[in-house]
Amino acid sequence: MTTKRGDSVSRGRKFGALGAAAALVLLAGGCAAGTHPGAAAVVGKTEISVGDVDKTSRAVSAALGQPFATSVTLSELVNNALVKEVREQRSVSVSDAEAAAAAKLVVRDATAYAKFEADPVAREFLLNVASTAVATIKLGGGTGVNGTQAEVQAAQRAGLTVLKDAAKNITVDVSPRFGKWTDGAIDGTVSGSLSDESAQAKAKREAAENAAKQQQQQPQG
């Protein structure tokens, strides 16, 4: 998975090595013209809605028993969409059985895995991450997760190289609400690559800032 170090450490006990390595798709796509209203990101021909990000973040947080940030959620959703487009271009298929087998390696904690299975949203997210992992291995010349650890890791590395090169021609645009897509992850410390914020969003932000200033200027009793 693509996460910051703190996120990977905090979730290390719940996620297996396959999830941390095979889904680490360090991609850098081009810049699109912008997202549609209500979209968190647009990846090539795939639009990811803010609602999908929010509900997925809540579902995964509940399954893990600890917070799963919306920025991390969106990073994973963007990666999944990128890999899906490359898979279609290269005619790489991942069966339901392969995804299910990989899912058990992504989330190795039995209790957490059961919670993922019980929630449709969390389950779909997990299966998509697992499919991304398997596809990465196959793009690198592997056959899936059934090989030796050395074979799988070598195929992962080769697959990441293939994906990074293929993704250069796939546009990725992220809403400024979440940040900017940088080196395969959402960087929430900088503005997104989209143009300017909407007039409505700007008005709300300025109103909040003015209210905060007025409160600070009020004499303390």
CSV table of C-alpha atoms in Angstrom, one decimal:
chain,number,residue,atom,x,y,z
A,1,MET,CA,0.0,0.0,0.0
A,2,THR,CA,1.0,3.6,-0.4
A,3,THR,CA,1.2,5.2,3.0
A,4,LYS,CA,3.4,7.4,5.0
A,5,ARG,CA,5.7,5.7,7.4
A,6,GLY,CA,3.5,6.5,10.5
A,7,ASP,CA,0.4,4.9,8.8
A,8,SER,CA,2.3,1.8,7.8
A,9,VAL,CA,3.7,1.3,11.3
A,10,SER,CA,0.3,1.8,13.0
A,11,ARG,CA,-1.4,-0.7,10.7
A,12,GLY,CA,1.5,-3.1,10.5
A,13,ARG,CA,-0.1,-5.7,12.8
A,14,LYS,CA,-3.2,-5.9,10.8
A,15,PHE,CA,-1.8,-5.8,7.3
A,16,GLY,CA,0.5,-8.5,5.9
A,17,ALA,CA,3.7,-7.9,3.9
A,18,LEU,CA,1.9,-8.5,0.6
A,19,GLY,CA,-0.4,-5.6,1.2
A,20,ALA,CA,2.4,-3.3,2.2
A,21,ALA,CA,4.6,-4.3,-0.8
A,22,ALA,CA,2.6,-5.5,-3.7
A,23,ALA,CA,0.2,-2.5,-3.5
A,24,LEU,CA,3.0,0.0,-3.3
A,25,VAL,CA,2.4,1.5,-6.7
A,26,LEU,CA,4.6,4.5,-6.9
A,27,LEU,CA,3.0,6.1,-9.9
A,28,ALA,CA,3.0,9.7,-11.2
A,29,GLY,CA,0.3,10.4,-13.8
A,30,GLY,CA,-0.2,13.5,-15.8
A,31,CYS,CA,-2.5,16.4,-14.9
A,32,ALA,CA,-6.1,16.6,-16.1
A,33,ALA,CA,-8.2,19.6,-16.6
A,34,GLY,CA,-10.1,19.1,-13.3
A,35,THR,CA,-12.5,17.0,-11.5
A,36,HIS,CA,-16.3,17.3,-11.6
A,37,PRO,CA,-18.3,18.6,-8.7
A,38,GLY,CA,-18.4,16.0,-5.9
A,39,ALA,CA,-15.4,14.1,-7.3
A,40,ALA,CA,-12.4,13.5,-5.1
A,41,ALA,CA,-10.2,12.4,-8.0
A,42,VAL,CA,-10.3,11.6,-11.7
A,43,VAL,CA,-8.0,8.8,-12.9
A,44,GLY,CA,-8.1,8.5,-16.6
A,45,LYS,CA,-11.7,7.5,-17.4
A,46,THR,CA,-12.5,6.7,-13.7
A,47,GLU,CA,-14.1,9.2,-11.3
A,48,ILE,CA,-13.8,8.6,-7.6
A,49,SER,CA,-16.5,10.5,-5.6
A,50,VAL,CA,-16.0,12.2,-2.3
A,51,GLY,CA,-18.8,10.0,-1.0
A,52,ASP,CA,-17.0,6.8,-1.9
A,53,VAL,CA,-13.8,8.0,-0.2
A,54,ASP,CA,-15.7,8.9,3.0
A,55,LYS,CA,-17.7,5.7,3.3
A,56,THR,CA,-14.7,3.6,2.4
A,57,SER,CA,-12.6,5.3,5.0
A,58,ARG,CA,-15.3,4.8,7.7
A,59,ALA,CA,-15.8,1.1,6.7
A,60,VAL,CA,-12.1,0.3,6.7
A,61,SER,CA,-11.5,2.1,10.0
A,62,ALA,CA,-14.2,0.0,11.6
A,63,ALA,CA,-12.8,-3.2,10.2
A,64,LEU,CA,-9.3,-2.4,11.4
A,65,GLY,CA,-10.4,-1.0,14.7
A,66,GLN,CA,-8.2,2.1,14.2
A,67,PRO,CA,-8.4,5.2,12.0
A,68,PHE,CA,-7.8,4.8,8.3
A,69,ALA,CA,-7.4,8.4,7.0
A,70,THR,CA,-9.3,9.6,4.0
A,71,SER,CA,-6.1,10.7,2.3
A,72,VAL,CA,-4.7,7.2,2.6
A,73,THR,CA,-8.1,5.8,1.4
A,74,LEU,CA,-8.0,8.0,-1.7
A,75,SER,CA,-4.4,7.1,-2.4
A,76,GLU,CA,-5.4,3.4,-2.5
A,77,LEU,CA,-8.5,4.1,-4.6
A,78,VAL,CA,-6.4,6.1,-7.1
A,79,ASN,CA,-3.8,3.3,-7.2
A,80,ASN,CA,-6.5,0.7,-7.8
A,81,ALA,CA,-7.9,2.7,-10.7
A,82,LEU,CA,-4.5,3.3,-12.2
A,83,VAL,CA,-3.6,-0.4,-12.1
A,84,LYS,CA,-7.0,-1.3,-13.5
A,85,GLU,CA,-6.4,0.8,-16.5
A,86,VAL,CA,-3.0,-0.6,-17.1
A,87,ARG,CA,-4.4,-4.2,-16.7
A,88,GLU,CA,-7.0,-3.4,-19.4
A,89,GLN,CA,-4.3,-2.1,-21.7
A,90,ARG,CA,-2.1,-5.1,-21.2
A,91,SER,CA,-5.0,-7.7,-21.0
A,92,VAL,CA,-3.9,-8.9,-17.6
A,93,SER,CA,-6.7,-10.7,-15.8
A,94,VAL,CA,-7.2,-11.4,-12.1
A,95,SER,CA,-9.8,-14.0,-11.1
A,96,ASP,CA,-12.1,-13.8,-8.1
A,97,ALA,CA,-10.3,-16.8,-6.6
A,98,GLU,CA,-6.9,-15.1,-7.0
A,99,ALA,CA,-8.1,-11.9,-5.4
A,100,ALA,CA,-9.7,-13.8,-2.5
A,101,ALA,CA,-6.4,-15.7,-1.8
A,102,ALA,CA,-4.4,-12.4,-1.9
A,103,ALA,CA,-6.9,-10.7,0.4
A,104,LYS,CA,-6.0,-13.1,3.2
A,105,LEU,CA,-2.4,-12.2,2.8
A,106,VAL,CA,-3.2,-8.4,2.8
A,107,VAL,CA,-5.1,-8.7,6.0
A,108,ARG,CA,-3.6,-11.5,8.1
A,109,ASP,CA,-5.3,-10.7,11.4
A,110,ALA,CA,-8.2,-13.1,11.6
A,111,THR,CA,-10.5,-10.8,13.5
A,112,ALA,CA,-9.9,-7.8,11.2
A,113,TYR,CA,-10.4,-10.1,8.1
A,114,ALA,CA,-13.7,-11.3,9.4
A,115,LYS,CA,-14.8,-7.6,9.9
A,116,PHE,CA,-13.8,-6.8,6.3
A,117,GLU,CA,-15.8,-9.8,5.1
A,118,ALA,CA,-18.8,-8.7,7.0
A,119,ASP,CA,-19.0,-5.2,5.6
A,120,PRO,CA,-19.7,-4.9,1.8
A,121,VAL,CA,-17.8,-1.7,1.4
A,122,ALA,CA,-14.7,-2.8,3.4
A,123,ARG,CA,-14.8,-6.2,1.6
A,124,GLU,CA,-14.9,-4.6,-1.9
A,125,PHE,CA,-12.0,-2.3,-0.9
A,126,LEU,CA,-9.9,-5.2,0.3
A,127,LEU,CA,-10.6,-7.3,-2.8
A,128,ASN,CA,-9.6,-4.4,-5.0
A,129,VAL,CA,-6.4,-3.8,-3.1
A,130,ALA,CA,-5.7,-7.6,-3.4
A,131,SER,CA,-6.5,-7.5,-7.2
A,132,THR,CA,-4.0,-4.6,-7.5
A,133,ALA,CA,-1.4,-6.7,-5.7
A,134,VAL,CA,-1.9,-9.7,-7.9
A,135,ALA,CA,-2.0,-7.6,-11.1
A,136,THR,CA,1.3,-6.0,-10.1
A,137,ILE,CA,2.9,-9.4,-9.7
A,138,LYS,CA,1.6,-10.6,-13.1
A,139,LEU,CA,2.7,-7.4,-14.9
A,140,GLY,CA,6.2,-8.2,-13.6
A,141,GLY,CA,6.1,-11.7,-15.1
A,142,GLY,CA,4.9,-13.6,-12.0
A,143,THR,CA,1.9,-15.9,-11.8
A,144,GLY,CA,0.3,-14.6,-8.6
A,145,VAL,CA,0.8,-15.1,-4.9
A,146,ASN,CA,1.6,-18.8,-5.0
A,147,GLY,CA,5.2,-18.6,-5.9
A,148,THR,CA,8.1,-18.5,-3.4
A,149,GLN,CA,8.7,-15.3,-1.5
A,150,ALA,CA,11.7,-14.4,-3.6
A,151,GLU,CA,9.8,-15.0,-6.8
A,152,VAL,CA,6.9,-12.9,-5.7
A,153,GLN,CA,9.0,-10.0,-4.5
A,154,ALA,CA,11.1,-10.0,-7.7
A,155,ALA,CA,7.8,-10.0,-9.8
A,156,GLN,CA,6.5,-7.2,-7.6
A,157,ARG,CA,9.5,-5.0,-8.3
A,158,ALA,CA,9.4,-5.7,-12.0
A,159,GLY,CA,5.7,-5.0,-12.0
A,160,LEU,CA,6.1,-1.6,-10.3
A,161,THR,CA,8.5,-0.6,-13.0
A,162,VAL,CA,6.0,-1.5,-15.7
A,163,LEU,CA,3.2,0.3,-13.9
A,164,LYS,CA,5.3,3.4,-13.3
A,165,ASP,CA,6.1,3.6,-17.0
A,166,ALA,CA,2.6,2.9,-18.2
A,167,ALA,CA,1.1,5.4,-15.8
A,168,LYS,CA,2.9,8.3,-17.4
A,169,ASN,CA,0.1,8.4,-20.0
A,170,ILE,CA,-2.7,8.2,-17.5
A,171,THR,CA,-4.0,11.5,-16.1
A,172,VAL,CA,-4.5,11.8,-12.4
A,173,ASP,CA,-6.2,14.9,-10.9
A,174,VAL,CA,-7.1,15.2,-7.2
A,175,SER,CA,-9.4,17.7,-5.6
A,176,PRO,CA,-7.7,20.4,-3.6
A,177,ARG,CA,-9.7,19.3,-0.6
A,178,PHE,CA,-7.4,16.2,-0.3
A,179,GLY,CA,-4.1,17.7,-1.6
A,180,LYS,CA,-1.9,16.7,-4.5
A,181,TRP,CA,-1.1,13.4,-6.1
A,182,THR,CA,2.7,13.1,-5.6
A,183,ASP,CA,4.9,10.0,-6.1
A,184,GLY,CA,2.0,7.6,-5.7
A,185,ALA,CA,0.3,9.1,-2.7
A,186,ILE,CA,-1.8,12.0,-1.6
A,187,ASP,CA,0.2,14.9,-0.2
A,188,GLY,CA,-2.2,16.8,2.0
A,189,THR,CA,0.3,19.5,2.8
A,190,VAL,CA,0.1,21.1,-0.6
A,191,SER,CA,-2.6,22.3,-2.9
A,192,GLY,CA,-4.0,20.0,-5.5
A,193,SER,CA,-3.1,20.3,-9.1
A,194,LEU,CA,-6.6,21.4,-10.0
A,195,SER,CA,-7.3,25.0,-10.8
A,196,ASP,CA,-8.8,27.3,-8.3
A,197,GLU,CA,-11.2,26.3,-5.6
A,198,SER,CA,-14.9,26.8,-6.3
A,199,ALA,CA,-16.5,30.1,-5.5
A,200,GLN,CA,-18.7,28.4,-2.9
A,201,ALA,CA,-15.8,26.7,-1.2
A,202,LYS,CA,-13.8,30.0,-1.3
A,203,ALA,CA,-16.7,31.9,0.3
A,204,LYS,CA,-17.0,29.3,3.1
A,205,ARG,CA,-13.3,29.3,3.8
A,206,GLU,CA,-13.1,33.1,3.9
A,207,ALA,CA,-16.1,33.3,6.2
A,208,ALA,CA,-14.6,30.8,8.6
A,209,GLU,CA,-11.3,32.7,8.5
A,210,ASN,CA,-13.0,36.0,9.2
A,211,ALA,CA,-15.0,34.5,12.1
A,212,ALA,CA,-11.9,33.2,13.6
A,213,LYS,CA,-10.2,36.5,13.4
A,214,GLN,CA,-13.1,38.3,15.0
A,215,GLN,CA,-13.2,35.9,17.8
A,216,GLN,CA,-9.5,36.4,18.4
A,217,GLN,CA,-10.0,40.2,18.4
A,218,GLN,CA,-12.7,40.1,21.0
A,219,PRO,CA,-11.6,41.2,24.5
A,220,GLN,CA,-11.2,38.3,26.9
A,221,GLY,CA,-13.4,38.6,30.0
